[in-house]
Amino acid sequence: MMKTTQLPTSPRLSNADLAPDTEQKWGWYSIFAFWMSDVHSVGGYVFAASLFALGLNGIQVFISLLAGISIVMIFANLMGKPGQQSGAPFPVIARMSFGVFGANIPAVIRGLIAVVWYGIQTFLASSSFIILLLYFFPQMSSLADDSFLGLSYLGWIGFSAMWLMQAIVFMFGMTMIRKVIDWSGPAIYVAMFALCLYMIDRAGWDNISFNLSSHNLEGWDAIAQMIIAIALVAGYFAGPTLNFSDFSRYCGSYQKLKLGNWLGLPLNFILFSLFSVVIVSASIPVFGEMITDPVETVKRLDSGLITVLGAMTFIFATVGINIVANFVAPAFDFSNVSPQKISFKLGGFIAAFGSVLLTPWNLFNNPEVIHYTVDILAAMIGPLYGIILVDYFLIKKGQIDVPSLYTESPQGQYWYENGVNRKSIYALVIAGFVAVCATFWVTELANYALFIGGGVAASTYRFLMESERVRVGGLKLAKQKS
């Protein structure tokens, strides 16, 4: 339910990109394709296969994957509802709980995480592009001998090519992004199916195993590892699910949104994981060792056609997830900071240039730096979930006053104190501190920091906002009686 009041729109809070989308042309397929682009990546491939390292057998891994991705789907449905209802992107939705200016805090947190991963994903995509370059121009291998800022000249060529390819797609806006994700997901499935058949033919079906672990766990030990696996799946998709309103805002109905989420998450994720595990399993008899990096698998194949097809597949897969998860999010987030000065496109390019300045290849090659940089930011994602969901569903009772999202008027529902809801900030700081402690000092809880932070933030915010909940409930009751 949306409420509408007559309030002046502030230029400090709105531009053409942040304003509500009134057409909402996306159907269930575009949401399904969104998740295909998010799932079909080198990281997703490696992630699915890596769960076997926990000591789980094939059945246990797939149960964990299904349970974890079902949790992701539930949160996608919840986080996507206010965006679909109002047509507003994530940073604008965050104004409901943080205040019209306080929303810059969750927006910047999500934006910074996206910048880090945008650079890393671009670097990963460049590895596939370099395979293509060397296949057609083997003499270029000499460019790998010299380097600049820690990256070889050949690496710079690959990284720059991927950076420009993504920038070109982004320049045409959400219409072009939608077209890319609509066809790239199915195209990747075709290529994965071909690669899977080729590897099975090379290995022989009798040599394909769904148990890639060197040791098997049973009883409570297996259950404990399955719970960790479930938490890892939920954490892997925490970023794009948080800002899902950036995409759900374009969907024509909530029912279509939920159908797209069901097809794109449980169904699609399990199928992609199945392909990934078969290919990884086949690598053992084909190459004499387990290879969990699909780029390395493609590089070792002796078929030119499969090598080219595989490299192109992982290029498009990585570009797809990068645009969906790490380009659109900061574009809206940074635009929200100064709408009249920073457009959606400028916000995206700020993120893109920032990703280069971070020299992501050095980050990727230094796991400790990635650990501290990303995990501290990620520890704040759980609290954002808790605050935003409790505010929308329990405090505001699913009601959105859209004009109040874009006004500086003290009469606006989301003005609070000078445009900032201090109670949400208190809840974020308290829960963020607990989540960081769980991540770095209580190692047994590190895998559950997302849920710990979310739970602490939800309960803290619910307690602090009790008076607001009573007030909103009273207004609703009074309206019903009248």
GROMACS .gro file of C-alpha atoms in nm:
model
  482
    1MET     CA    1   0.000   0.000   0.000
    2MET     CA    2   0.133   0.345  -0.093
    3LYS     CA    3   0.025   0.668   0.065
    4THR     CA    4   0.046   0.995  -0.124
    5THR     CA    5   0.073   1.341   0.026
    6GLN     CA    6   0.128   1.679  -0.137
    7LEU     CA    7   0.486   1.775  -0.051
    8PRO     CA    8   0.745   1.973  -0.250
    9THR     CA    9   1.011   1.762  -0.422
   10SER     CA   10   1.364   1.864  -0.325
   11PRO     CA   11   1.634   1.885  -0.595
   12ARG     CA   12   1.878   1.759  -0.331
   13LEU     CA   13   1.688   1.433  -0.316
   14SER     CA   14   1.573   1.361  -0.669
   15ASN     CA   15   1.675   1.337  -1.031
   16ALA     CA   16   1.541   1.150  -1.333
   17ASP     CA   17   1.724   0.830  -1.230
   18LEU     CA   18   1.618   0.824  -0.863
   19ALA     CA   19   1.255   0.921  -0.929
   20PRO     CA   20   0.997   0.637  -0.917
   21ASP     CA   21   0.977   0.424  -1.229
   22THR     CA   22   0.614   0.454  -1.343
   23GLU     CA   23   0.625   0.221  -1.645
   24GLN     CA   24   0.754  -0.095  -1.472
   25LYS     CA   25   0.788  -0.294  -1.794
   26TRP     CA   26   0.989  -0.585  -1.656
   27GLY     CA   27   0.819  -0.922  -1.633
   28TRP     CA   28   0.915  -1.245  -1.459
   29TYR     CA   29   1.167  -1.332  -1.732
   30SER     CA   30   1.377  -1.018  -1.677
   31ILE     CA   31   1.399  -1.096  -1.304
   32PHE     CA   32   1.487  -1.457  -1.389
   33ALA     CA   33   1.755  -1.332  -1.630
   34PHE     CA   34   1.887  -1.094  -1.364
   35TRP     CA   35   1.958  -1.386  -1.133
   36MET     CA   36   2.105  -1.591  -1.416
   37SER     CA   37   2.355  -1.310  -1.476
   38ASP     CA   38   2.427  -1.299  -1.103
   39VAL     CA   39   2.472  -1.674  -1.062
   40HIS     CA   40   2.658  -1.756  -1.384
   41SER     CA   41   3.008  -1.640  -1.297
   42VAL     CA   42   3.356  -1.775  -1.241
   43GLY     CA   43   3.307  -1.706  -0.870
   44GLY     CA   44   2.979  -1.896  -0.864
   45TYR     CA   45   3.141  -2.191  -1.042
   46VAL     CA   46   3.432  -2.208  -0.799
   47PHE     CA   47   3.203  -2.150  -0.501
   48ALA     CA   48   2.974  -2.446  -0.582
   49ALA     CA   49   3.268  -2.684  -0.623
   50SER     CA   50   3.451  -2.553  -0.315
   51LEU     CA   51   3.174  -2.669  -0.080
   52PHE     CA   52   3.301  -3.025  -0.123
   53ALA     CA   53   3.617  -2.916   0.060
   54LEU     CA   54   3.404  -2.899   0.376
   55GLY     CA   55   3.393  -3.280   0.373
   56LEU     CA   56   3.037  -3.312   0.244
   57ASN     CA   57   2.919  -3.569  -0.008
   58GLY     CA   58   2.717  -3.487  -0.317
   59ILE     CA   59   2.373  -3.519  -0.159
   60GLN     CA   60   2.476  -3.311   0.144
   61VAL     CA   61   2.620  -3.037  -0.079
   62PHE     CA   62   2.306  -3.013  -0.291
   63ILE     CA   63   2.081  -3.005   0.018
   64SER     CA   64   2.297  -2.722   0.153
   65LEU     CA   65   2.287  -2.537  -0.178
   66LEU     CA   66   1.909  -2.570  -0.198
   67ALA     CA   67   1.855  -2.457   0.162
   68GLY     CA   68   2.096  -2.166   0.128
   69ILE     CA   69   1.956  -2.041  -0.201
   70SER     CA   70   1.601  -2.073  -0.066
   71ILE     CA   71   1.699  -1.835   0.215
   72VAL     CA   72   1.838  -1.597  -0.049
   73MET     CA   73   1.507  -1.619  -0.239
   74ILE     CA   74   1.307  -1.535   0.075
   75PHE     CA   75   1.521  -1.227   0.139
   76ALA     CA   76   1.505  -1.129  -0.229
   77ASN     CA   77   1.126  -1.138  -0.208
   78LEU     CA   78   1.134  -0.927   0.110
   79MET     CA   79   1.396  -0.675  -0.005
   80GLY     CA   80   1.239  -0.646  -0.350
   81LYS     CA   81   0.887  -0.569  -0.232
   82PRO     CA   82   0.926  -0.199  -0.134
   83GLY     CA   83   1.114  -0.129  -0.458
   84GLN     CA   84   0.847  -0.296  -0.671
   85GLN     CA   85   0.572  -0.125  -0.472
   86SER     CA   86   0.714   0.227  -0.504
   87GLY     CA   87   0.928   0.207  -0.819
   88ALA     CA   88   1.221   0.353  -0.622
   89PRO     CA   89   1.582   0.221  -0.608
   90PHE     CA   90   1.760   0.090  -0.297
   91PRO     CA   91   1.912   0.417  -0.164
   92VAL     CA   92   1.571   0.586  -0.185
   93ILE     CA   93   1.402   0.291  -0.010
   94ALA     CA   94   1.666   0.323   0.265
   95ARG     CA   95   1.534   0.675   0.334
   96MET     CA   96   1.230   0.519   0.500
   97SER     CA   97   1.440   0.387   0.788
   98PHE     CA   98   1.750   0.610   0.787
   99GLY     CA   99   1.592   0.942   0.690
  100VAL     CA  100   1.612   1.122   0.357
  101PHE     CA  101   1.975   1.226   0.419
  102GLY     CA  102   2.075   0.949   0.658
  103ALA     CA  103   2.018   0.699   0.374
  104ASN     CA  104   2.354   0.804   0.234
  105ILE     CA  105   2.515   0.586   0.502
  106PRO     CA  106   2.379   0.249   0.378
  107ALA     CA  107   2.414   0.372   0.018
  108VAL     CA  108   2.786   0.446   0.058
  109ILE     CA  109   2.847   0.117   0.243
  110ARG     CA  110   2.689  -0.082  -0.041
  111GLY     CA  111   2.861   0.136  -0.302
  112LEU     CA  112   3.209   0.084  -0.158
  113ILE     CA  113   3.164  -0.294  -0.145
  114ALA     CA  114   3.055  -0.287  -0.510
  115VAL     CA  115   3.358  -0.079  -0.614
  116VAL     CA  116   3.600  -0.332  -0.462
  117TRP     CA  117   3.429  -0.629  -0.627
  118TYR     CA  118   3.378  -0.447  -0.957
  119GLY     CA  119   3.754  -0.420  -0.997
  120ILE     CA  120   3.818  -0.779  -0.891
  121GLN     CA  121   3.551  -0.921  -1.123
  122THR     CA  122   3.685  -0.713  -1.414
  123PHE     CA  123   4.031  -0.851  -1.344
  124LEU     CA  124   3.892  -1.208  -1.341
  125ALA     CA  125   3.712  -1.149  -1.671
  126SER     CA  126   4.035  -1.023  -1.825
  127SER     CA  127   4.194  -1.365  -1.766
  128SER     CA  128   3.941  -1.519  -2.005
  129PHE     CA  129   3.996  -1.241  -2.256
  130ILE     CA  130   4.371  -1.301  -2.248
  131ILE     CA  131   4.308  -1.667  -2.336
  132LEU     CA  132   4.130  -1.549  -2.652
  133LEU     CA  133   4.408  -1.302  -2.734
  134LEU     CA  134   4.680  -1.563  -2.704
  135TYR     CA  135   4.477  -1.817  -2.902
  136PHE     CA  136   4.450  -1.584  -3.202
  137PHE     CA  137   4.772  -1.385  -3.144
  138PRO     CA  138   5.022  -1.614  -2.967
  139GLN     CA  139   5.306  -1.367  -3.029
  140MET     CA  140   5.147  -1.133  -2.771
  141SER     CA  141   5.270  -1.364  -2.494
  142SER     CA  142   5.592  -1.158  -2.483
  143LEU     CA  143   5.389  -0.872  -2.331
  144ALA     CA  144   5.355  -1.074  -2.014
  145ASP     CA  145   5.724  -1.028  -1.933
  146ASP     CA  146   5.706  -0.661  -1.829
  147SER     CA  147   5.467  -0.504  -1.581
  148PHE     CA  148   5.333  -0.170  -1.460
  149LEU     CA  149   5.185  -0.120  -1.110
  150GLY     CA  150   5.197  -0.493  -1.050
  151LEU     CA  151   5.016  -0.595  -1.371
  152SER     CA  152   5.181  -0.713  -1.692
  153TYR     CA  153   5.131  -0.520  -2.015
  154LEU     CA  154   4.927  -0.813  -2.144
  155GLY     CA  155   4.721  -0.798  -1.827
  156TRP     CA  156   4.662  -0.426  -1.880
  157ILE     CA  157   4.535  -0.493  -2.232
  158GLY     CA  158   4.293  -0.756  -2.103
  159PHE     CA  159   4.176  -0.547  -1.807
  160SER     CA  160   4.129  -0.233  -2.020
  161ALA     CA  161   3.930  -0.427  -2.280
  162MET     CA  162   3.693  -0.566  -2.017
  163TRP     CA  163   3.665  -0.225  -1.849
  164LEU     CA  164   3.568  -0.060  -2.179
  165MET     CA  165   3.325  -0.337  -2.276
  166GLN     CA  166   3.133  -0.292  -1.952
  167ALA     CA  167   3.145   0.087  -1.980
  168ILE     CA  168   2.994   0.076  -2.330
  169VAL     CA  169   2.705  -0.139  -2.210
  170PHE     CA  170   2.650   0.089  -1.912
  171MET     CA  171   2.654   0.407  -2.124
  172PHE     CA  172   2.324   0.304  -2.285
  173GLY     CA  173   2.151   0.283  -1.946
  174MET     CA  174   1.913   0.031  -1.793
  175THR     CA  175   1.745  -0.049  -2.126
  176MET     CA  176   2.071  -0.188  -2.266
  177ILE     CA  177   2.158  -0.357  -1.936
  178ARG     CA  178   1.822  -0.533  -1.944
  179LYS     CA  179   1.885  -0.655  -2.300
  180VAL     CA  180   2.229  -0.786  -2.205
  181ILE     CA  181   2.105  -0.982  -1.904
  182ASP     CA  182   1.799  -1.108  -2.095
  183TRP     CA  183   2.009  -1.299  -2.350
  184SER     CA  184   2.344  -1.354  -2.178
  185GLY     CA  185   2.210  -1.597  -1.916
  186PRO     CA  186   2.058  -1.845  -2.165
  187ALA     CA  187   2.366  -1.812  -2.392
  188ILE     CA  188   2.589  -1.907  -2.100
  189TYR     CA  189   2.375  -2.215  -2.036
  190VAL     CA  190   2.426  -2.329  -2.395
  191ALA     CA  191   2.801  -2.289  -2.362
  192MET     CA  192   2.812  -2.459  -2.021
  193PHE     CA  193   2.610  -2.751  -2.161
  194ALA     CA  194   2.853  -2.786  -2.452
  195LEU     CA  195   3.155  -2.773  -2.218
  196CYS     CA  196   2.990  -3.025  -1.988
  197LEU     CA  197   2.925  -3.271  -2.273
  198TYR     CA  198   3.280  -3.229  -2.402
  199MET     CA  199   3.433  -3.299  -2.058
  200ILE     CA  200   3.205  -3.602  -2.003
  201ASP     CA  201   3.307  -3.737  -2.344
  202ARG     CA  202   3.675  -3.694  -2.256
  203ALA     CA  203   3.644  -3.839  -1.906
  204GLY     CA  204   3.378  -4.107  -1.959
  205TRP     CA  205   3.055  -4.100  -1.758
  206ASP     CA  206   3.174  -4.383  -1.532
  207ASN     CA  207   3.452  -4.155  -1.407
  208ILE     CA  208   3.215  -3.873  -1.308
  209SER     CA  209   3.160  -3.855  -0.933
  210PHE     CA  210   2.942  -3.625  -0.726
  211ASN     CA  211   3.165  -3.676  -0.425
  212LEU     CA  212   3.473  -3.457  -0.468
  213SER     CA  213   3.576  -3.453  -0.103
  214SER     CA  214   3.883  -3.642   0.015
  215HIS     CA  215   3.705  -3.725   0.343
  216ASN     CA  216   3.342  -3.778   0.435
  217LEU     CA  217   3.168  -3.651   0.745
  218GLU     CA  218   2.878  -3.817   0.919
  219GLY     CA  219   2.629  -3.737   1.194
  220TRP     CA  220   2.653  -3.406   1.377
  221ASP     CA  221   2.986  -3.323   1.210
  222ALA     CA  222   2.816  -3.334   0.869
  223ILE     CA  223   2.520  -3.130   0.995
  224ALA     CA  224   2.754  -2.865   1.136
  225GLN     CA  225   2.935  -2.832   0.803
  226MET     CA  226   2.604  -2.821   0.615
  227ILE     CA  227   2.492  -2.530   0.831
  228ILE     CA  228   2.819  -2.352   0.748
  229ALA     CA  229   2.762  -2.422   0.378
  230ILE     CA  230   2.408  -2.281   0.399
  231ALA     CA  231   2.542  -1.965   0.565
  232LEU     CA  232   2.811  -1.932   0.298
  233VAL     CA  233   2.553  -1.951   0.019
  234ALA     CA  234   2.343  -1.679   0.184
  235GLY     CA  235   2.651  -1.463   0.237
  236TYR     CA  236   2.767  -1.506  -0.122
  237PHE     CA  237   2.450  -1.337  -0.252
  238ALA     CA  238   2.412  -1.086   0.032
  239GLY     CA  239   2.532  -0.786  -0.172
  240PRO     CA  240   2.304  -0.804  -0.479
  241THR     CA  241   2.008  -0.913  -0.264
  242LEU     CA  242   2.049  -0.608  -0.040
  243ASN     CA  243   2.006  -0.362  -0.327
  244PHE     CA  244   1.755  -0.578  -0.516
  245SER     CA  245   1.513  -0.283  -0.520
  246ASP     CA  246   1.743  -0.133  -0.786
  247PHE     CA  247   1.593  -0.396  -1.020
  248SER     CA  248   1.260  -0.493  -0.863
  249ARG     CA  249   1.149  -0.131  -0.913
  250TYR     CA  250   1.109  -0.207  -1.285
  251CYS     CA  251   0.887  -0.516  -1.233
  252GLY     CA  252   0.518  -0.488  -1.320
  253SER     CA  253   0.379  -0.691  -1.030
  254TYR     CA  254   0.491  -0.857  -0.708
  255GLN     CA  255   0.367  -1.196  -0.831
  256LYS     CA  256   0.590  -1.170  -1.138
  257LEU     CA  257   0.876  -1.070  -0.911
  258LYS     CA  258   0.835  -1.379  -0.693
  259LEU     CA  259   0.807  -1.608  -0.996
  260GLY     CA  260   1.128  -1.463  -1.143
  261ASN     CA  261   1.303  -1.508  -0.808
  262TRP     CA  262   1.194  -1.872  -0.783
  263LEU     CA  263   1.310  -1.956  -1.134
  264GLY     CA  264   1.631  -1.754  -1.104
  265LEU     CA  265   1.741  -1.870  -0.761
  266PRO     CA  266   1.656  -2.227  -0.646
  267LEU     CA  267   1.596  -2.374  -0.992
  268ASN     CA  268   1.868  -2.189  -1.180
  269PHE     CA  269   2.132  -2.205  -0.905
  270ILE     CA  270   2.098  -2.581  -0.853
  271LEU     CA  271   2.116  -2.646  -1.228
  272PHE     CA  272   2.425  -2.427  -1.272
  273SER     CA  273   2.588  -2.590  -0.969
  274LEU     CA  274   2.519  -2.932  -1.120
  275PHE     CA  275   2.696  -2.834  -1.443
  276SER     CA  276   2.987  -2.690  -1.243
  277VAL     CA  277   3.034  -3.001  -1.030
  278VAL     CA  278   3.022  -3.234  -1.333
  279ILE     CA  279   3.289  -3.030  -1.513
  280VAL     CA  280   3.510  -3.015  -1.202
  281SER     CA  281   3.466  -3.389  -1.147
  282ALA     CA  282   3.557  -3.461  -1.510
  283SER     CA  283   3.876  -3.257  -1.475
  284ILE     CA  284   4.022  -3.525  -1.246
  285PRO     CA  285   4.040  -3.807  -1.505
  286VAL     CA  286   4.101  -3.566  -1.795
  287PHE     CA  287   4.389  -3.365  -1.642
  288GLY     CA  288   4.498  -3.591  -1.358
  289GLU     CA  289   4.400  -3.336  -1.092
  290MET     CA  290   4.094  -3.148  -0.970
  291ILE     CA  291   4.064  -2.803  -1.127
  292THR     CA  292   3.805  -2.574  -0.970
  293ASP     CA  293   3.897  -2.268  -1.178
  294PRO     CA  294   3.694  -2.284  -1.503
  295VAL     CA  295   3.935  -2.046  -1.678
  296GLU     CA  296   4.220  -2.287  -1.612
  297THR     CA  297   4.005  -2.577  -1.737
  298VAL     CA  298   3.935  -2.396  -2.064
  299LYS     CA  299   4.301  -2.302  -2.100
  300ARG     CA  300   4.408  -2.669  -2.085
  301LEU     CA  301   4.161  -2.803  -2.341
  302ASP     CA  302   4.302  -2.923  -2.672
  303SER     CA  303   3.997  -2.821  -2.874
  304GLY     CA  304   4.023  -2.476  -3.030
  305LEU     CA  305   3.647  -2.440  -3.065
  306ILE     CA  306   3.577  -2.537  -2.704
  307THR     CA  307   3.858  -2.311  -2.581
  308VAL     CA  308   3.718  -2.009  -2.764
  309LEU     CA  309   3.360  -2.092  -2.665
  310GLY     CA  310   3.457  -2.146  -2.303
  311ALA     CA  311   3.662  -1.825  -2.280
  312MET     CA  312   3.380  -1.620  -2.432
  313THR     CA  313   3.133  -1.784  -2.195
  314PHE     CA  314   3.325  -1.681  -1.886
  315ILE     CA  315   3.383  -1.332  -2.026
  316PHE     CA  316   3.010  -1.274  -2.068
  317ALA     CA  317   2.933  -1.447  -1.739
  318THR     CA  318   3.167  -1.225  -1.542
  319VAL     CA  319   3.064  -0.908  -1.726
  320GLY     CA  320   2.701  -0.996  -1.657
  321ILE     CA  321   2.742  -1.034  -1.282
  322ASN     CA  322   2.968  -0.730  -1.266
  323ILE     CA  323   2.716  -0.499  -1.428
  324VAL     CA  324   2.426  -0.643  -1.230
  325ALA     CA  325   2.591  -0.663  -0.888
  326ASN     CA  326   2.870  -0.408  -0.894
  327PHE     CA  327   2.790  -0.136  -1.148
  328VAL     CA  328   2.420  -0.058  -1.108
  329ALA     CA  329   2.437  -0.053  -0.727
  330PRO     CA  330   2.705   0.219  -0.689
  331ALA     CA  331   2.552   0.411  -0.980
  332PHE     CA  332   2.233   0.464  -0.779
  333ASP     CA  333   2.417   0.483  -0.444
  334PHE     CA  334   2.657   0.759  -0.547
  335SER     CA  335   2.385   0.945  -0.735
  336ASN     CA  336   2.186   0.948  -0.412
  337VAL     CA  337   2.463   1.146  -0.240
  338SER     CA  338   2.418   1.446  -0.472
  339PRO     CA  339   2.134   1.386  -0.722
  340GLN     CA  340   2.170   1.715  -0.910
  341LYS     CA  341   2.544   1.675  -0.961
  342ILE     CA  342   2.577   1.298  -0.996
  343SER     CA  343   2.356   1.115  -1.245
  344PHE     CA  344   2.310   0.739  -1.263
  345LYS     CA  345   2.575   0.714  -1.537
  346LEU     CA  346   2.823   0.943  -1.360
  347GLY     CA  347   2.778   0.745  -1.040
  348GLY     CA  348   2.860   0.426  -1.228
  349PHE     CA  349   3.172   0.575  -1.382
  350ILE     CA  350   3.290   0.706  -1.046
  351ALA     CA  351   3.273   0.344  -0.927
  352ALA     CA  352   3.449   0.219  -1.241
  353PHE     CA  353   3.738   0.466  -1.212
  354GLY     CA  354   3.761   0.400  -0.839
  355SER     CA  355   3.798   0.029  -0.909
  356VAL     CA  356   4.105   0.097  -1.125
  357LEU     CA  357   4.266   0.316  -0.858
  358LEU     CA  358   4.234   0.024  -0.615
  359THR     CA  359   4.456  -0.187  -0.848
  360PRO     CA  360   4.230  -0.492  -0.797
  361TRP     CA  361   4.495  -0.736  -0.923
  362ASN     CA  362   4.707  -0.648  -0.619
  363LEU     CA  363   4.404  -0.690  -0.394
  364PHE     CA  364   4.320  -1.026  -0.551
  365ASN     CA  365   4.677  -1.147  -0.504
  366ASN     CA  366   4.678  -1.042  -0.137
  367PRO     CA  367   4.404  -1.243   0.035
  368GLU     CA  368   4.476  -1.083   0.373
  369VAL     CA  369   4.405  -0.733   0.241
  370ILE     CA  370   4.084  -0.854   0.074
  371HIS     CA  371   3.986  -1.024   0.397
  372TYR     CA  372   4.012  -0.712   0.609
  373THR     CA  373   3.882  -0.468   0.345
  374VAL     CA  374   3.577  -0.661   0.229
  375ASP     CA  375   3.485  -0.839   0.552
  376ILE     CA  376   3.466  -0.516   0.751
  377LEU     CA  377   3.232  -0.368   0.489
  378ALA     CA  378   3.039  -0.694   0.456
  379ALA     CA  379   2.988  -0.707   0.833
  380MET     CA  380   2.768  -0.400   0.788
  381ILE     CA  381   2.541  -0.566   0.529
  382GLY     CA  382   2.359  -0.786   0.780
  383PRO     CA  383   2.260  -0.489   0.999
  384LEU     CA  384   2.126  -0.305   0.694
  385TYR     CA  385   1.898  -0.601   0.618
  386GLY     CA  386   1.770  -0.607   0.976
  387ILE     CA  387   1.697  -0.234   0.994
  388ILE     CA  388   1.535  -0.194   0.652
  389LEU     CA  389   1.314  -0.504   0.678
  390VAL     CA  390   1.198  -0.439   1.034
  391ASP     CA  391   1.121  -0.078   0.945
  392TYR     CA  392   0.920  -0.162   0.632
  393PHE     CA  393   0.729  -0.467   0.755
  394LEU     CA  394   0.693  -0.409   1.132
  395ILE     CA  395   0.721  -0.034   1.185
  396LYS     CA  396   0.568   0.109   0.867
  397LYS     CA  397   0.337  -0.192   0.813
  398GLY     CA  398   0.418  -0.206   0.441
  399GLN     CA  399   0.304   0.152   0.380
  400ILE     CA  400   0.515   0.389   0.170
  401ASP     CA  401   0.455   0.761   0.140
  402VAL     CA  402   0.640   0.817  -0.188
  403PRO     CA  403   0.640   1.201  -0.187
  404SER     CA  404   0.799   1.192   0.160
  405LEU     CA  405   1.094   1.002   0.011
  406TYR     CA  406   1.185   1.304  -0.203
  407THR     CA  407   1.112   1.605   0.018
  408GLU     CA  408   1.301   1.814   0.273
  409SER     CA  409   0.976   1.926   0.431
  410PRO     CA  410   0.964   1.857   0.807
  411GLN     CA  411   0.608   1.730   0.741
  412GLY     CA  412   0.756   1.440   0.543
  413GLN     CA  413   0.731   1.103   0.718
  414TYR     CA  414   1.099   1.029   0.670
  415TRP     CA  415   1.241   1.363   0.783
  416TYR     CA  416   1.300   1.252   1.146
  417GLU     CA  417   1.567   1.491   1.285
  418ASN     CA  418   1.707   1.712   1.009
  419GLY     CA  419   1.667   1.430   0.760
  420VAL     CA  420   1.842   1.165   0.973
  421ASN     CA  421   1.695   0.887   1.185
  422ARG     CA  422   1.949   0.856   1.465
  423LYS     CA  423   1.789   0.538   1.596
  424SER     CA  424   1.874   0.349   1.277
  425ILE     CA  425   2.233   0.472   1.302
  426TYR     CA  426   2.256   0.359   1.664
  427ALA     CA  427   2.125   0.016   1.565
  428LEU     CA  428   2.370   0.000   1.273
  429VAL     CA  429   2.672   0.089   1.490
  430ILE     CA  430   2.581  -0.156   1.767
  431ALA     CA  431   2.505  -0.445   1.528
  432GLY     CA  432   2.803  -0.362   1.305
  433PHE     CA  433   3.036  -0.378   1.605
  434VAL     CA  434   2.896  -0.717   1.705
  435ALA     CA  435   2.927  -0.846   1.347
  436VAL     CA  436   3.289  -0.727   1.318
  437CYS     CA  437   3.373  -0.894   1.650
  438ALA     CA  438   3.214  -1.217   1.523
  439THR     CA  439   3.410  -1.190   1.198
  440PHE     CA  440   3.757  -1.126   1.337
  441TRP     CA  441   3.773  -1.231   1.702
  442VAL     CA  442   3.526  -1.515   1.749
  443THR     CA  443   3.631  -1.732   1.456
  444GLU     CA  444   3.365  -1.996   1.529
  445LEU     CA  445   3.099  -1.736   1.445
  446ALA     CA  446   3.270  -1.577   1.145
  447ASN     CA  447   3.055  -1.762   0.889
  448TYR     CA  448   2.738  -1.640   1.060
  449ALA     CA  449   2.828  -1.269   1.087
  450LEU     CA  450   2.563  -1.179   0.829
  451PHE     CA  451   2.286  -1.333   1.039
  452ILE     CA  452   2.429  -1.216   1.371
  453GLY     CA  453   2.453  -0.857   1.252
  454GLY     CA  454   2.107  -0.873   1.099
  455GLY     CA  455   1.949  -1.020   1.412
  456VAL     CA  456   2.112  -0.772   1.650
  457ALA     CA  457   2.019  -0.477   1.426
  458ALA     CA  458   1.661  -0.597   1.384
  459SER     CA  459   1.600  -0.641   1.759
  460THR     CA  460   1.782  -0.318   1.852
  461TYR     CA  461   1.600  -0.111   1.591
  462ARG     CA  462   1.265  -0.267   1.682
  463PHE     CA  463   1.321  -0.170   2.047
  464LEU     CA  464   1.435   0.186   1.968
  465MET     CA  465   1.144   0.246   1.728
  466GLU     CA  466   0.869   0.118   1.958
  467SER     CA  467   0.710   0.460   1.993
  468GLU     CA  468   0.710   0.507   1.615
  469ARG     CA  469   0.549   0.164   1.567
  470VAL     CA  470   0.271   0.250   1.811
  471ARG     CA  471   0.214   0.586   1.641
  472VAL     CA  472   0.192   0.434   1.289
  473GLY     CA  473  -0.038   0.160   1.419
  474GLY     CA  474  -0.263   0.419   1.580
  475LEU     CA  475  -0.285   0.620   1.260
  476LYS     CA  476  -0.377   0.310   1.064
  477LEU     CA  477  -0.645   0.214   1.319
  478ALA     CA  478  -0.790   0.564   1.317
  479LYS     CA  479  -0.803   0.555   0.937
  480GLN     CA  480  -0.985   0.223   0.941
  481LYS     CA  481  -1.248   0.352   1.189
  482SER     CA  482  -1.314   0.661   0.983
   0.00000   0.00000   0.00000
